[in-house]
PDB file of C-alpha atoms in Angstrom:
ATOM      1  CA  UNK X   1     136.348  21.913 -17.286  1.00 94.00           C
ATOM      2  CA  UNK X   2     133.222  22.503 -14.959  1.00 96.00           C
ATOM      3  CA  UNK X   3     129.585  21.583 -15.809  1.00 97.00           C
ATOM      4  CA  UNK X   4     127.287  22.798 -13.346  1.00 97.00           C
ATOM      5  CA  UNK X   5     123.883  21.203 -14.187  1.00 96.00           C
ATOM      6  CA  UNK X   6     120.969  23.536 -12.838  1.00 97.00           C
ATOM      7  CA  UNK X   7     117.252  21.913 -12.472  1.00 94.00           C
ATOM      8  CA  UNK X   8     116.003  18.542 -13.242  1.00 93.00           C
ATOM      9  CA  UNK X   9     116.998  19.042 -16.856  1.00 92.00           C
ATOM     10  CA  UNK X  10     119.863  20.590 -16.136  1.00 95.00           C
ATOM     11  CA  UNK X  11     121.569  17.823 -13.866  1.00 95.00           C
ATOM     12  CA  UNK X  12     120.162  15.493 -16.081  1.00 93.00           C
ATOM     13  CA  UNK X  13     122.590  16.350 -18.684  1.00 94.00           C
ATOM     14  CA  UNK X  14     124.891  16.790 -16.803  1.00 96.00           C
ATOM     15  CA  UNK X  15     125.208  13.270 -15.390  1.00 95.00           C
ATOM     16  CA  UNK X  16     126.111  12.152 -19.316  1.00 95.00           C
ATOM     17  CA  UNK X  17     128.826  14.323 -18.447  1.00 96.00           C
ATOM     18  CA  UNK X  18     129.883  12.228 -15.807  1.00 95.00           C
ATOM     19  CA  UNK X  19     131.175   9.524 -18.502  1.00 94.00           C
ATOM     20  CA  UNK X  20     133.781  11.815 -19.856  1.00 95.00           C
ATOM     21  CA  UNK X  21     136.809  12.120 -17.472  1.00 94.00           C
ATOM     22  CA  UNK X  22     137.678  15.515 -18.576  1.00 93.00           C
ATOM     23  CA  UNK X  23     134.851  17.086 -16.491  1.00 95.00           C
ATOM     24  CA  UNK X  24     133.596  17.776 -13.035  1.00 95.00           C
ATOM     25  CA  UNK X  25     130.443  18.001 -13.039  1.00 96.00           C
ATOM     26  CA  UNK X  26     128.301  19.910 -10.041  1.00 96.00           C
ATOM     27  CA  UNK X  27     125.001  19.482  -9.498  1.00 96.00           C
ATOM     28  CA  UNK X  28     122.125  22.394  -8.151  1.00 96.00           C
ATOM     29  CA  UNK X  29     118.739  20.898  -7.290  1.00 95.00           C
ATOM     30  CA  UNK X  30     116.155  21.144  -4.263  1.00 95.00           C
ATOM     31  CA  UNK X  31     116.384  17.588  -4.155  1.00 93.00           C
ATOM     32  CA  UNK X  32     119.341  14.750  -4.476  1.00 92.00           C
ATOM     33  CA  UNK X  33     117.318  11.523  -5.508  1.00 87.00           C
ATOM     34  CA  UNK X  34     120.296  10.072  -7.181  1.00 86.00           C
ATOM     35  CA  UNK X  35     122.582  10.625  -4.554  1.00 88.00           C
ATOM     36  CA  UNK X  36     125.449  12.511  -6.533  1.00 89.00           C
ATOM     37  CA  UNK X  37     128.600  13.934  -5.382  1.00 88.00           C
ATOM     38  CA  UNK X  38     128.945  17.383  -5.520  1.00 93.00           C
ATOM     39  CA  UNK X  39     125.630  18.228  -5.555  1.00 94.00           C
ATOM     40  CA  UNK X  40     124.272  21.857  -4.147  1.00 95.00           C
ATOM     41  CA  UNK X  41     120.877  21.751  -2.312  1.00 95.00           C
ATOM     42  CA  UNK X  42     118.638  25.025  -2.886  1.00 95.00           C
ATOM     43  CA  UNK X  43     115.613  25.120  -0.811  1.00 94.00           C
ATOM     44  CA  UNK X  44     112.239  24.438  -2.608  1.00 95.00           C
ATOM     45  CA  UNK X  45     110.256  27.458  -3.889  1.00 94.00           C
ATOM     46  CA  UNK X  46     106.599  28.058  -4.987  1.00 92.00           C
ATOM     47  CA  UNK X  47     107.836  30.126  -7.939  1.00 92.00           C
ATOM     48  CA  UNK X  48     110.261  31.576 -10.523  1.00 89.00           C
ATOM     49  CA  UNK X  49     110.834  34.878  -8.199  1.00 92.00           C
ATOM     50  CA  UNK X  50     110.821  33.349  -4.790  1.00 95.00           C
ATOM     51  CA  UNK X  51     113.981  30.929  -5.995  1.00 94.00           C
ATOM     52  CA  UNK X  52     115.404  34.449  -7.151  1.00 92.00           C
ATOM     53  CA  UNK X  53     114.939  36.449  -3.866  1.00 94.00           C
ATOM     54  CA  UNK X  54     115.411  33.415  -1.473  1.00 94.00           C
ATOM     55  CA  UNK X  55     118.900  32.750  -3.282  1.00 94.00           C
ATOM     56  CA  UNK X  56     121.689  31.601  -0.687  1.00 93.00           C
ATOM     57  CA  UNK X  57     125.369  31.912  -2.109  1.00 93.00           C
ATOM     58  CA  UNK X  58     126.410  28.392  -3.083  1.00 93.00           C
ATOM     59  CA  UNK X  59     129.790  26.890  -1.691  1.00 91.00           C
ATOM     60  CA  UNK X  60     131.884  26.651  -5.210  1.00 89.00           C
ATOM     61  CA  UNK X  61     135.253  28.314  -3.384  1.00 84.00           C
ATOM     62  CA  UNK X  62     137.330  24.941  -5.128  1.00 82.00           C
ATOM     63  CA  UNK X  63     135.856  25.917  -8.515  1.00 90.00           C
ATOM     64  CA  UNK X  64     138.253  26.992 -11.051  1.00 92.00           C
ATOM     65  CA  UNK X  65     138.271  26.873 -14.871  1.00 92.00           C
ATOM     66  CA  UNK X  66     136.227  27.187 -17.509  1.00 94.00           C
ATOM     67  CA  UNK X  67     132.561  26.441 -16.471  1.00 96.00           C
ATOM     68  CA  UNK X  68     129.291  25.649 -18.050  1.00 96.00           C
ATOM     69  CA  UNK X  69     126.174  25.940 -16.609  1.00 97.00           C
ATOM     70  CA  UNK X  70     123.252  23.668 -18.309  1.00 97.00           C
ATOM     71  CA  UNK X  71     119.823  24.617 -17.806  1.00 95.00           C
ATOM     72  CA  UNK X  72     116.195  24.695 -19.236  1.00 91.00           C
ATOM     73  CA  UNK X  73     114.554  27.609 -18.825  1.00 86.00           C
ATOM     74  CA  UNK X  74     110.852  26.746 -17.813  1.00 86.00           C
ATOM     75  CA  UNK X  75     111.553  25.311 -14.324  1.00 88.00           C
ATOM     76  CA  UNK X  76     110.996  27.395 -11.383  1.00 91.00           C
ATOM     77  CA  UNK X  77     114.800  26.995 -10.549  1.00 94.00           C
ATOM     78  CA  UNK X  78     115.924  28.530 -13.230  1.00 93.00           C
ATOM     79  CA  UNK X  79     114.717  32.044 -11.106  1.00 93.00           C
ATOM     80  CA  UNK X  80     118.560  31.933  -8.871  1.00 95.00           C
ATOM     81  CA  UNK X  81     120.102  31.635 -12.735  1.00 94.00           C
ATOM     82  CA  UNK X  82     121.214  35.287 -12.441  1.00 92.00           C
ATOM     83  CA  UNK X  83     122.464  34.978  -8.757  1.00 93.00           C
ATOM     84  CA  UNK X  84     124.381  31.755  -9.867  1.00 95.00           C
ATOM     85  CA  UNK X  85     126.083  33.749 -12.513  1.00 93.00           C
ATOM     86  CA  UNK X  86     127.235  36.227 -10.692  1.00 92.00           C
ATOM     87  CA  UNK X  87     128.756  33.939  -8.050  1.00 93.00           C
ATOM     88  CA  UNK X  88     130.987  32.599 -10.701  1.00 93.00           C
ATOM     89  CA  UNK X  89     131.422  35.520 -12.795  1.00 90.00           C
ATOM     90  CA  UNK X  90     135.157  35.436 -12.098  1.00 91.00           C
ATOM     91  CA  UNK X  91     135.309  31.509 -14.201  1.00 93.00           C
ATOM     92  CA  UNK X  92     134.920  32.053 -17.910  1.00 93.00           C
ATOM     93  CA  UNK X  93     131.938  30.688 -17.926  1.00 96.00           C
ATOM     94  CA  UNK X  94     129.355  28.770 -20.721  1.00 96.00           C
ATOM     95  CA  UNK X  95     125.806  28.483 -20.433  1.00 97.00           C
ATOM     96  CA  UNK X  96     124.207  25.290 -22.314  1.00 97.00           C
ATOM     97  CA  UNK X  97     120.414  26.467 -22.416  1.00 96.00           C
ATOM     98  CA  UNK X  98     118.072  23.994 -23.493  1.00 92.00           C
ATOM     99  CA  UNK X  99     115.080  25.929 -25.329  1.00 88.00           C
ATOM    100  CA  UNK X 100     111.802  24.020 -24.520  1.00 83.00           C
ATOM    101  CA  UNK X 101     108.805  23.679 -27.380  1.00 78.00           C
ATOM    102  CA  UNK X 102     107.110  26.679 -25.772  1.00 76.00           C
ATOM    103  CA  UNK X 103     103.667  25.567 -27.592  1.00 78.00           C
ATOM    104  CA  UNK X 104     103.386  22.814 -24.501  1.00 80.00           C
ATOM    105  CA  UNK X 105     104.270  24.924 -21.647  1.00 81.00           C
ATOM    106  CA  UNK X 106     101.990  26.856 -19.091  1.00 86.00           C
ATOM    107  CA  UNK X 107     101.515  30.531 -19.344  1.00 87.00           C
ATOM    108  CA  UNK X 108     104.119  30.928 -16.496  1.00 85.00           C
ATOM    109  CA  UNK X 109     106.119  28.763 -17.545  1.00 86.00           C
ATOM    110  CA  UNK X 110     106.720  30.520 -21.227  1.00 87.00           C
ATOM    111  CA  UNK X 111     106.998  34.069 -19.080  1.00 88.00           C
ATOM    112  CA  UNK X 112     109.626  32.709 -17.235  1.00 88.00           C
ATOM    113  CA  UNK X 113     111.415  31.116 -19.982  1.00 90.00           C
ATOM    114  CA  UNK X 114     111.239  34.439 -21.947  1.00 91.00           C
ATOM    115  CA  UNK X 115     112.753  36.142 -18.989  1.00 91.00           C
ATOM    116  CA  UNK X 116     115.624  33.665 -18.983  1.00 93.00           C
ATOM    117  CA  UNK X 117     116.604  33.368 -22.063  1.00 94.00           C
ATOM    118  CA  UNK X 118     116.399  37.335 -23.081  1.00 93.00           C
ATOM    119  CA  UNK X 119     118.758  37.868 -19.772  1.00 92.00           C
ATOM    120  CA  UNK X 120     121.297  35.078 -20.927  1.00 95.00           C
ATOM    121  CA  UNK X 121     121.473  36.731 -24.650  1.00 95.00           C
ATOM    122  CA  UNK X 122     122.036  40.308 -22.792  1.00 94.00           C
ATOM    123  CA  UNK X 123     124.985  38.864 -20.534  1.00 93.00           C
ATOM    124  CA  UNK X 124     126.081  37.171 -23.854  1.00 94.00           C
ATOM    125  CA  UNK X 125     125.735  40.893 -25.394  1.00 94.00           C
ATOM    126  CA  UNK X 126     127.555  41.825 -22.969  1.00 93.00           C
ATOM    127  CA  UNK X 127     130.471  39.756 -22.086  1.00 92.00           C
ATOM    128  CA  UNK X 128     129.092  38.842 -18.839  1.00 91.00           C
ATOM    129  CA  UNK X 129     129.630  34.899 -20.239  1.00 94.00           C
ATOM    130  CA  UNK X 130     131.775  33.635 -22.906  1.00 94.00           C
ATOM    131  CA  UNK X 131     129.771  31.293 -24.862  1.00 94.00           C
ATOM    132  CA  UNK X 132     125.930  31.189 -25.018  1.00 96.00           C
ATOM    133  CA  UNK X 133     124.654  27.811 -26.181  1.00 95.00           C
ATOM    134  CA  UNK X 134     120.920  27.471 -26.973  1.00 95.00           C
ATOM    135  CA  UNK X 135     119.808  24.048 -27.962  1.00 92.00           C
ATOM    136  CA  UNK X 136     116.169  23.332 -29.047  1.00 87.00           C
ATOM    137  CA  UNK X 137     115.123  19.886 -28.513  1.00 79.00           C
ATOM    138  CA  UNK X 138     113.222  19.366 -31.332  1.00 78.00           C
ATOM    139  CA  UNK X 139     115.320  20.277 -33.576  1.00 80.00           C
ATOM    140  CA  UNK X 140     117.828  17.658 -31.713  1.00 77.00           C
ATOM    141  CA  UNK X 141     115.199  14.742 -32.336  1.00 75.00           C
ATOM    142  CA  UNK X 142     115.717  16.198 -36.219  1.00 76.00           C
ATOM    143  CA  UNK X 143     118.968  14.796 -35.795  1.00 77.00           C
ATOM    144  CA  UNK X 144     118.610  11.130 -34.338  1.00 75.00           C
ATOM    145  CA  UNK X 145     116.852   8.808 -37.223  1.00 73.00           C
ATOM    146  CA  UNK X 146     115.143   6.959 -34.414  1.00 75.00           C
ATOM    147  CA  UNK X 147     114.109   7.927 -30.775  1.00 73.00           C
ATOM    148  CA  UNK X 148     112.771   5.495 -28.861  1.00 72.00           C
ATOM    149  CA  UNK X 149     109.780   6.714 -26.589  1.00 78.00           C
ATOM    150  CA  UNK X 150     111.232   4.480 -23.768  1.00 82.00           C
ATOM    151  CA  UNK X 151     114.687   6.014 -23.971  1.00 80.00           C
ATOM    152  CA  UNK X 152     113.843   9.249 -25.311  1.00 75.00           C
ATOM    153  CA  UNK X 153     114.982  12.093 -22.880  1.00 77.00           C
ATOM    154  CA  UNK X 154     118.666  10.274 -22.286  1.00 81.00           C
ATOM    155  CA  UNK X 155     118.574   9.316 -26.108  1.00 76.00           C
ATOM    156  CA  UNK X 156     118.224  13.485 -26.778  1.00 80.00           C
ATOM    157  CA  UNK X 157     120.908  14.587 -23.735  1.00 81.00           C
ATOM    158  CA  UNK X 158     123.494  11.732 -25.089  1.00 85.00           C
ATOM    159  CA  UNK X 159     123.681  13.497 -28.158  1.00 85.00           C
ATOM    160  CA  UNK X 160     124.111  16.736 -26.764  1.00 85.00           C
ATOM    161  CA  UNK X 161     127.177  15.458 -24.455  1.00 88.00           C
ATOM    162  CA  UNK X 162     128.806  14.038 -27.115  1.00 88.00           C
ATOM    163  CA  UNK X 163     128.461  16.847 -29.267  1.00 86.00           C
ATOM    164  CA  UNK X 164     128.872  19.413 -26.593  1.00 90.00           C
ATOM    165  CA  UNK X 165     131.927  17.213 -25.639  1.00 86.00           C
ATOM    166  CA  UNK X 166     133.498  17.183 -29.051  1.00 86.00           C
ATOM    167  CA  UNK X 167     133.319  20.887 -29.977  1.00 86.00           C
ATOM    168  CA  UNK X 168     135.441  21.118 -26.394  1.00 85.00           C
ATOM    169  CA  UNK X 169     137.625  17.842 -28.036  1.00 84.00           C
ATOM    170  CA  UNK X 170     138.231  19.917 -30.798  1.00 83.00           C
ATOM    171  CA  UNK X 171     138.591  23.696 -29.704  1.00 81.00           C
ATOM    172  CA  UNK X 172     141.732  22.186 -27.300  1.00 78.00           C
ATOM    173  CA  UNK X 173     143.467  20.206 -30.222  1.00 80.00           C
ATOM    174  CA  UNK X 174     146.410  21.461 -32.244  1.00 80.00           C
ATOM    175  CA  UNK X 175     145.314  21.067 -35.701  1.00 76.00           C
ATOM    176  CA  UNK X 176     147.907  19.085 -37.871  1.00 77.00           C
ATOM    177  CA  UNK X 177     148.198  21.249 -40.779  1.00 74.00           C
ATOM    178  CA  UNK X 178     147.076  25.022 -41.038  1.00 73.00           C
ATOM    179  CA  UNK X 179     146.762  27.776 -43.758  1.00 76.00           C
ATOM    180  CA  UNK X 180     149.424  30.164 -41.548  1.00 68.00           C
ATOM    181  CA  UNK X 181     152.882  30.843 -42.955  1.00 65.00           C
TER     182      UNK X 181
END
């Protein structure tokens, strides 16, 4: 399986990916600070439209499989979301969205999550992607008994690998016994 980690967020979680041999994990960023393989460069943008108009095709010809795409919907980035989809629209393709506390976000920065987020449920509507996957973060810290301030952002996308991870563990295993005759 694929994971294509879009944004900072995005390829954040997608790194704890990385530790799991069953994936290949892709990277799309304007910037490669941590030096990873398989990582996409998208030229910088002032805003959540330019990144959508500017959009050049990515190379992903060797990509085959299922795919999911992980992304937060307040970053600028997140504007070539729609592009990106429909460059892999032949995969059967996931999308992971991380749903941000929208009471600490800018004005722009809740439009353009709206705009996201209500255009990943209508390709989910529609077919257009298999699986739609919205996680909210705080409820995710609801989960952990302690976060550590320190630790806190790898602390939240740790559990959401492993979880993410085990619903795929599980979803590709023959159960033992079953209920059919």
């Amino acid at each position: 399986m694929n994971i294509v980690g879009l944004g900072g967020p995005g390829c954040r979680i997608a790194e704890e990916f990385e530790n799991f041999p069953q994936y290949k994990v892709f990277f799309v960023d304007t910037n490669n600070k941590k030096k990873h393989k398989n990582f996409f460069k998208v030229k910088e943008c002032s805003s959540h439209q330019e990144y959508e108009e500017k959009y050049k095709p990515l190379n992903f010809k060797n990509m085959k499989g299922e795919t999911t795409v992980v992304l937060a919907g307040t970053g600028n980035i997140s504007g070539i979301i729609l592009r990106l989809l429909e460059q892999l629209k032949e995969l059967k393709l996931r999308v992971l969205y991380i749903k941000p506390d929208t009471s600490s976000v800018s004005k722009d920065e809740n439009k353009a999550e709206r705009l996201v987020f209500g255009v990943l449920q209508e390709y989910a509507r529609s077919n257009l992607i298999d699986r739609l996957y919205v996680v909210s973060n705080a409820e995710m810290e609801n989960v952990l008994e302690q976060v550590s301030i320190k630790n806190y952002w790898q602390d939240l996308n740790r559990v959401l690998t492993t979880t993410y991870h085990m619903l795929n563990v599980f979803e590709n295993t023959e159960p033992i016994l079953s209920t059919a005759i």
